[in-house]
Amino acid sequence: MSSAATDSAPIAGESMISAQQVCKNFGALQVLKGISLEVSRGEVMCLIGPSGSGKSTFLRCINHLEQVNAGRLYVDGELVGYREKGGRLYELHPREAARQRRDIGMVFQHFNLFPHRTALENVIEAPTQVKKIRKAEAVTRAEELLDRVGLADKAGSYPAQLSGGQQQRVAIARALAMDPKLMLFDEPTSALDPELVGEVLGVMRELAASGMTMVVVTHEMGFAREVADQLVFMDGGVVVESGEPRGLLSDPQHERTKAFLSRIL
Ligand code: ADP
Ligand code: MG
């Protein structure tokens, strides 16, 4: 273990994510105003809330695509983007920050596949380029992953030859190819035609059942109700309410949660 890790204050061993008063602003705009939450290993957390409430920004902080301005954000016991020594924070070396990010898979609303690469080539890209895994080995693993998301027969297809649902399943396989310990989904079905939503949610459901720790920003309340262990409602950069999904959906405690749910349910 590196000295950086031992210098960092250890935190509760069970948490995959521990956010403690996380704040993020863009200039004068305060987007996250003290987010505190915990996601245990193997847990699925669904994050809901109106547009502009800071959901994507929070996911991006977890993945260190954004740097938090205040508070503490830990992933798997490590402070994201910083190390702590003698009560002070020091920014991580970019190489260390990249190592942290490598262990976190992210799936976006717009699949962001490489258009000039086949499904298989998309999936092997990061393992071969970033992890330096031998191509033959990466191909075998990619074929397994494409099979797992139901696309064994599409390995040679280019993104433009695939439906949105198929492209999103390739994007999930691509993220899994890096063997992440945590998967982040930012509205993964929002750009899909309604009839294609189910196939993507099905893959996510299986992934959850396999024990993957997941944070899912979604408007799919059926998925949240059935799959999430924890449902978090964010509004205006704060967690308004969180809890077990069935309870929260059937009996929301706060006016803002009620208003939001009445708009989308
Ligand atoms: P959500 O995902 O809940 O819709 P976002 O996290 O995308 O919300 O955005 C929250 C707020 O932060 C919005 O007002 C958005 O305009 C602002 N924002 C997000 N990213 C940036 C950025 N890079 N620079 C400036 N403002 C941003
Ligand atoms: Mg968003």
Coordinates of C-alpha atoms and ligand atoms in Angstrom, one line a residue:
M1 CA 0.0 0.0 0.0
S2 CA 1.3 3.4 -0.9
S3 CA 2.1 6.0 1.8
A4 CA -0.6 8.2 0.3
A5 CA -3.2 5.6 1.2
T6 CA -2.0 5.1 4.7
D7 CA -1.9 8.9 5.3
S8 CA -5.5 9.2 4.3
A9 CA -8.0 9.0 7.2
P10 CA -9.5 5.5 7.0
I11 CA -13.3 5.5 6.8
A12 CA -16.0 3.0 7.4
G13 CA -15.0 -0.2 5.6
E14 CA -18.4 -1.1 4.2
S15 CA -19.0 2.0 2.2
M16 CA -18.1 2.1 -1.5
I17 CA -19.1 5.8 -1.6
S18 CA -19.1 8.1 1.3
A19 CA -20.0 11.7 0.6
Q20 CA -19.7 14.1 3.5
Q21 CA -21.0 17.6 2.9
V22 CA -19.8 17.7 -0.7
C23 CA -19.9 21.1 -2.3
K24 CA -19.3 22.1 -5.9
N25 CA -19.6 25.4 -7.5
F26 CA -19.0 26.7 -11.0
G27 CA -17.9 30.3 -10.4
A28 CA -20.6 32.0 -8.5
L29 CA -23.1 29.2 -9.2
Q30 CA -23.4 26.8 -6.2
V31 CA -24.5 23.5 -7.7
L32 CA -23.9 21.0 -4.8
K33 CA -24.6 22.5 -1.4
G34 CA -23.4 19.9 1.0
I35 CA -24.3 16.4 -0.2
S36 CA -24.0 13.6 2.4
L37 CA -24.7 10.0 1.6
E38 CA -23.4 6.5 1.8
V39 CA -23.5 3.7 -0.7
S40 CA -22.5 0.3 0.6
R41 CA -20.6 -2.3 -1.4
G42 CA -23.0 -4.2 -3.7
E43 CA -25.7 -1.6 -3.2
V44 CA -27.8 0.1 -5.9
M45 CA -28.6 3.7 -5.3
C46 CA -31.0 5.5 -7.6
L47 CA -30.7 9.2 -7.8
I48 CA -33.7 11.2 -8.9
G49 CA -34.6 14.9 -9.1
P50 CA -35.5 17.8 -11.4
S51 CA -33.3 18.9 -14.2
G52 CA -30.5 21.2 -13.0
S53 CA -30.6 19.8 -9.4
G54 CA -26.9 18.6 -9.6
K55 CA -27.3 14.9 -10.3
S56 CA -24.8 14.8 -13.2
T57 CA -22.4 17.0 -11.4
F58 CA -22.5 14.7 -8.4
L59 CA -21.8 11.7 -10.5
R60 CA -18.9 13.6 -12.2
C61 CA -17.4 14.4 -8.8
I62 CA -17.5 10.7 -7.9
N63 CA -15.6 10.0 -11.1
H64 CA -13.3 12.9 -10.5
L65 CA -14.4 14.5 -13.8
E66 CA -15.1 17.5 -11.5
Q67 CA -13.2 18.4 -8.4
V68 CA -15.2 19.1 -5.3
N69 CA -14.7 22.5 -3.6
A70 CA -15.5 21.5 -0.1
G71 CA -16.4 18.5 1.9
R72 CA -15.1 15.0 1.6
L73 CA -15.8 12.4 -1.0
Y74 CA -14.5 8.9 -0.6
V75 CA -14.7 6.0 -3.0
D76 CA -13.7 2.6 -1.7
G77 CA -12.1 4.3 1.3
E78 CA -9.9 6.6 -0.7
L79 CA -10.4 10.4 -0.9
V80 CA -11.3 11.2 -4.5
G81 CA -8.7 13.5 -6.2
Y82 CA -6.8 14.4 -3.0
R83 CA -4.7 13.0 -0.3
E84 CA -5.0 14.0 3.2
K85 CA -1.9 14.6 5.4
G86 CA -1.7 16.3 8.7
G87 CA -5.2 17.6 8.3
R88 CA -4.5 19.2 5.0
L89 CA -5.5 18.2 1.5
Y90 CA -3.1 17.9 -1.4
E91 CA -4.2 17.3 -5.0
L92 CA -3.4 13.9 -6.3
H93 CA -0.8 13.5 -9.1
P94 CA -2.7 13.2 -12.4
R95 CA -1.4 9.6 -12.7
E96 CA -3.0 8.7 -9.3
A97 CA -6.2 10.5 -10.2
A98 CA -6.3 8.5 -13.5
R99 CA -5.8 5.3 -11.5
Q100 CA -8.8 6.1 -9.3
R101 CA -11.0 6.9 -12.3
R102 CA -10.0 3.7 -14.1
D103 CA -11.8 1.6 -11.5
I104 CA -15.1 3.4 -12.0
G105 CA -17.3 2.7 -15.0
M106 CA -19.6 5.3 -16.4
V107 CA -22.4 5.1 -18.8
F108 CA -23.9 8.3 -20.3
Q109 CA -27.2 9.2 -21.8
H110 CA -25.6 9.5 -25.2
F111 CA -23.6 6.3 -25.6
N112 CA -20.4 8.0 -26.7
L113 CA -19.1 5.0 -28.7
F114 CA -16.3 5.5 -31.1
P115 CA -18.2 5.7 -34.4
H116 CA -15.5 4.3 -36.6
R117 CA -14.9 1.2 -34.5
T118 CA -17.0 -2.0 -34.3
A119 CA -18.8 -3.0 -31.1
L120 CA -15.9 -5.3 -30.3
E121 CA -13.3 -2.7 -31.0
N122 CA -15.1 -0.3 -28.7
V123 CA -15.0 -2.8 -25.9
I124 CA -11.3 -3.7 -26.2
E125 CA -10.1 -0.1 -26.6
A126 CA -9.6 0.8 -22.9
P127 CA -8.3 -2.6 -21.7
T128 CA -5.7 -2.7 -24.5
Q129 CA -4.8 1.0 -24.4
V130 CA -5.0 1.9 -20.8
K131 CA -4.5 -1.5 -19.0
K132 CA -2.1 -2.8 -21.7
I133 CA -3.9 -6.2 -21.7
R134 CA -2.9 -8.4 -24.7
K135 CA -5.3 -8.1 -27.6
A136 CA -6.2 -11.8 -27.8
E137 CA -7.1 -11.8 -24.1
A138 CA -9.1 -8.5 -24.4
V139 CA -11.0 -9.9 -27.4
T140 CA -12.0 -13.1 -25.5
R141 CA -13.2 -11.0 -22.6
A142 CA -15.0 -8.6 -24.9
E143 CA -16.8 -11.4 -26.6
E144 CA -18.0 -12.7 -23.2
L145 CA -19.2 -9.2 -22.2
L146 CA -21.0 -8.7 -25.5
D147 CA -22.7 -12.1 -25.0
R148 CA -23.6 -11.0 -21.4
V149 CA -25.4 -7.9 -22.8
G150 CA -27.1 -10.0 -25.5
L151 CA -25.0 -8.8 -28.4
A152 CA -22.8 -11.8 -29.2
D153 CA -23.9 -11.5 -32.9
K154 CA -23.2 -7.8 -33.2
A155 CA -19.4 -7.8 -32.4
G156 CA -18.5 -6.8 -35.9
S157 CA -21.2 -4.1 -36.2
Y158 CA -20.5 -0.4 -36.2
P159 CA -22.5 1.9 -33.9
A160 CA -24.5 3.4 -36.8
Q161 CA -25.6 -0.2 -37.7
L162 CA -27.0 -0.7 -34.1
S163 CA -30.2 0.6 -32.5
G164 CA -29.9 3.0 -29.6
G165 CA -30.6 0.2 -27.1
Q166 CA -27.9 -2.0 -28.7
Q167 CA -25.4 0.9 -28.6
Q168 CA -26.2 1.5 -25.0
R169 CA -25.6 -2.2 -24.2
V170 CA -22.3 -2.0 -26.0
A171 CA -21.4 1.1 -23.8
I172 CA -22.2 -1.0 -20.7
A173 CA -20.0 -3.9 -22.0
R174 CA -17.3 -1.3 -22.7
A175 CA -17.4 0.0 -19.1
L176 CA -17.4 -3.5 -17.7
A177 CA -14.3 -4.4 -19.7
M178 CA -12.3 -2.4 -17.3
D179 CA -13.5 -4.5 -14.3
P180 CA -14.9 -1.5 -12.4
K181 CA -15.7 -1.8 -8.7
L182 CA -18.4 0.8 -9.2
M183 CA -20.7 1.7 -12.1
L184 CA -22.2 5.1 -12.6
F185 CA -25.2 5.5 -15.0
D186 CA -26.3 9.0 -16.0
E187 CA -29.8 8.7 -17.4
P188 CA -28.8 5.7 -19.5
T189 CA -32.3 5.3 -21.1
S190 CA -33.4 8.9 -21.5
A191 CA -32.3 9.1 -25.1
L192 CA -33.9 5.8 -26.2
D193 CA -37.1 5.2 -27.9
P194 CA -39.6 3.8 -25.4
E195 CA -39.6 0.2 -26.8
L196 CA -35.8 0.0 -26.4
V197 CA -35.7 1.1 -22.7
G198 CA -36.5 -2.4 -21.4
E199 CA -33.6 -4.2 -22.9
V200 CA -31.1 -1.7 -21.3
L201 CA -32.8 -1.8 -17.9
G202 CA -32.8 -5.6 -18.2
V203 CA -29.0 -5.6 -18.5
M204 CA -28.7 -3.2 -15.6
R205 CA -31.0 -5.4 -13.5
E206 CA -28.8 -8.4 -14.1
L207 CA -25.7 -6.4 -13.3
A208 CA -27.3 -5.3 -10.0
A209 CA -28.2 -8.9 -9.3
S210 CA -24.5 -9.9 -9.9
G211 CA -23.6 -7.7 -6.9
M212 CA -22.2 -4.7 -8.7
T213 CA -22.3 -1.4 -6.8
M214 CA -24.2 1.0 -8.9
V215 CA -25.4 4.7 -8.8
V216 CA -28.1 5.3 -11.3
V217 CA -29.6 8.7 -12.2
T218 CA -32.9 7.8 -13.8
H219 CA -36.5 8.7 -14.3
E220 CA -37.5 5.1 -14.5
M221 CA -39.4 4.7 -11.3
G222 CA -40.3 1.1 -12.0
F223 CA -36.6 0.2 -12.1
A224 CA -35.9 2.3 -9.0
R225 CA -38.7 0.6 -7.1
E226 CA -37.6 -2.9 -8.0
V227 CA -33.9 -2.7 -8.1
A228 CA -32.7 0.2 -5.9
D229 CA -31.7 -0.5 -2.3
Q230 CA -31.7 3.2 -1.7
L231 CA -33.5 6.0 -3.5
V232 CA -32.2 9.6 -3.1
F233 CA -34.2 12.7 -4.2
M234 CA -32.1 15.7 -4.9
D235 CA -33.3 19.2 -5.6
G236 CA -31.4 22.5 -5.8
G237 CA -28.1 20.8 -4.9
V238 CA -29.2 19.2 -1.7
V239 CA -30.5 15.7 -0.7
V240 CA -34.1 16.5 0.2
E241 CA -35.0 12.9 1.1
S242 CA -33.7 9.4 0.8
G243 CA -34.7 5.9 1.9
E244 CA -36.0 2.6 0.8
P245 CA -37.6 3.2 -2.6
R246 CA -41.1 1.7 -2.0
G247 CA -41.5 3.8 1.1
L248 CA -40.2 6.9 -0.4
L249 CA -42.3 6.6 -3.6
S250 CA -45.6 5.7 -1.8
D251 CA -45.2 8.1 1.1
P252 CA -42.8 11.0 0.4
Q253 CA -42.3 13.2 3.4
H254 CA -41.3 16.5 1.8
E255 CA -43.4 18.8 -0.3
R256 CA -40.7 19.1 -2.9
T257 CA -40.5 15.3 -3.3
K258 CA -44.3 15.1 -3.6
A259 CA -44.4 17.8 -6.2
F260 CA -41.6 16.1 -8.2
L261 CA -43.2 12.7 -8.0
S262 CA -46.6 14.0 -9.0
R263 CA -45.0 15.4 -12.1
I264 CA -43.3 12.3 -13.3
L265 CA -45.5 9.4 -12.0
Ligands
ADP1 P1 -28.8 17.6 -13.4 O1 -28.0 16.5 -13.9 O2 -29.5 17.3 -12.1 O3 -29.8 18.0 -14.5 P2 -26.4 19.1 -13.6 O4 -25.5 18.6 -12.6 O5 -26.2 18.8 -15.0 O6 -27.9 18.8 -13.1 O7 -26.4 20.7 -13.5 C1 -26.6 21.4 -12.3 C2 -26.4 22.9 -12.5 O8 -25.0 23.1 -12.7 C3 -27.1 23.5 -13.7 O9 -27.5 24.8 -13.4 C4 -26.0 23.5 -14.8 O10 -26.2 24.5 -15.7 C5 -24.8 23.8 -14.0 N1 -23.5 23.2 -14.5 C6 -23.2 22.0 -14.8 N2 -22.0 21.8 -15.3 C7 -21.5 23.1 -15.4 C8 -20.2 23.6 -15.9 N3 -19.3 22.8 -16.3 N4 -20.1 24.9 -15.8 C9 -21.1 25.7 -15.4 N5 -22.2 25.3 -14.9 C10 -22.5 24.0 -14.9
MG2 MG -28.0 15.4 -15.7

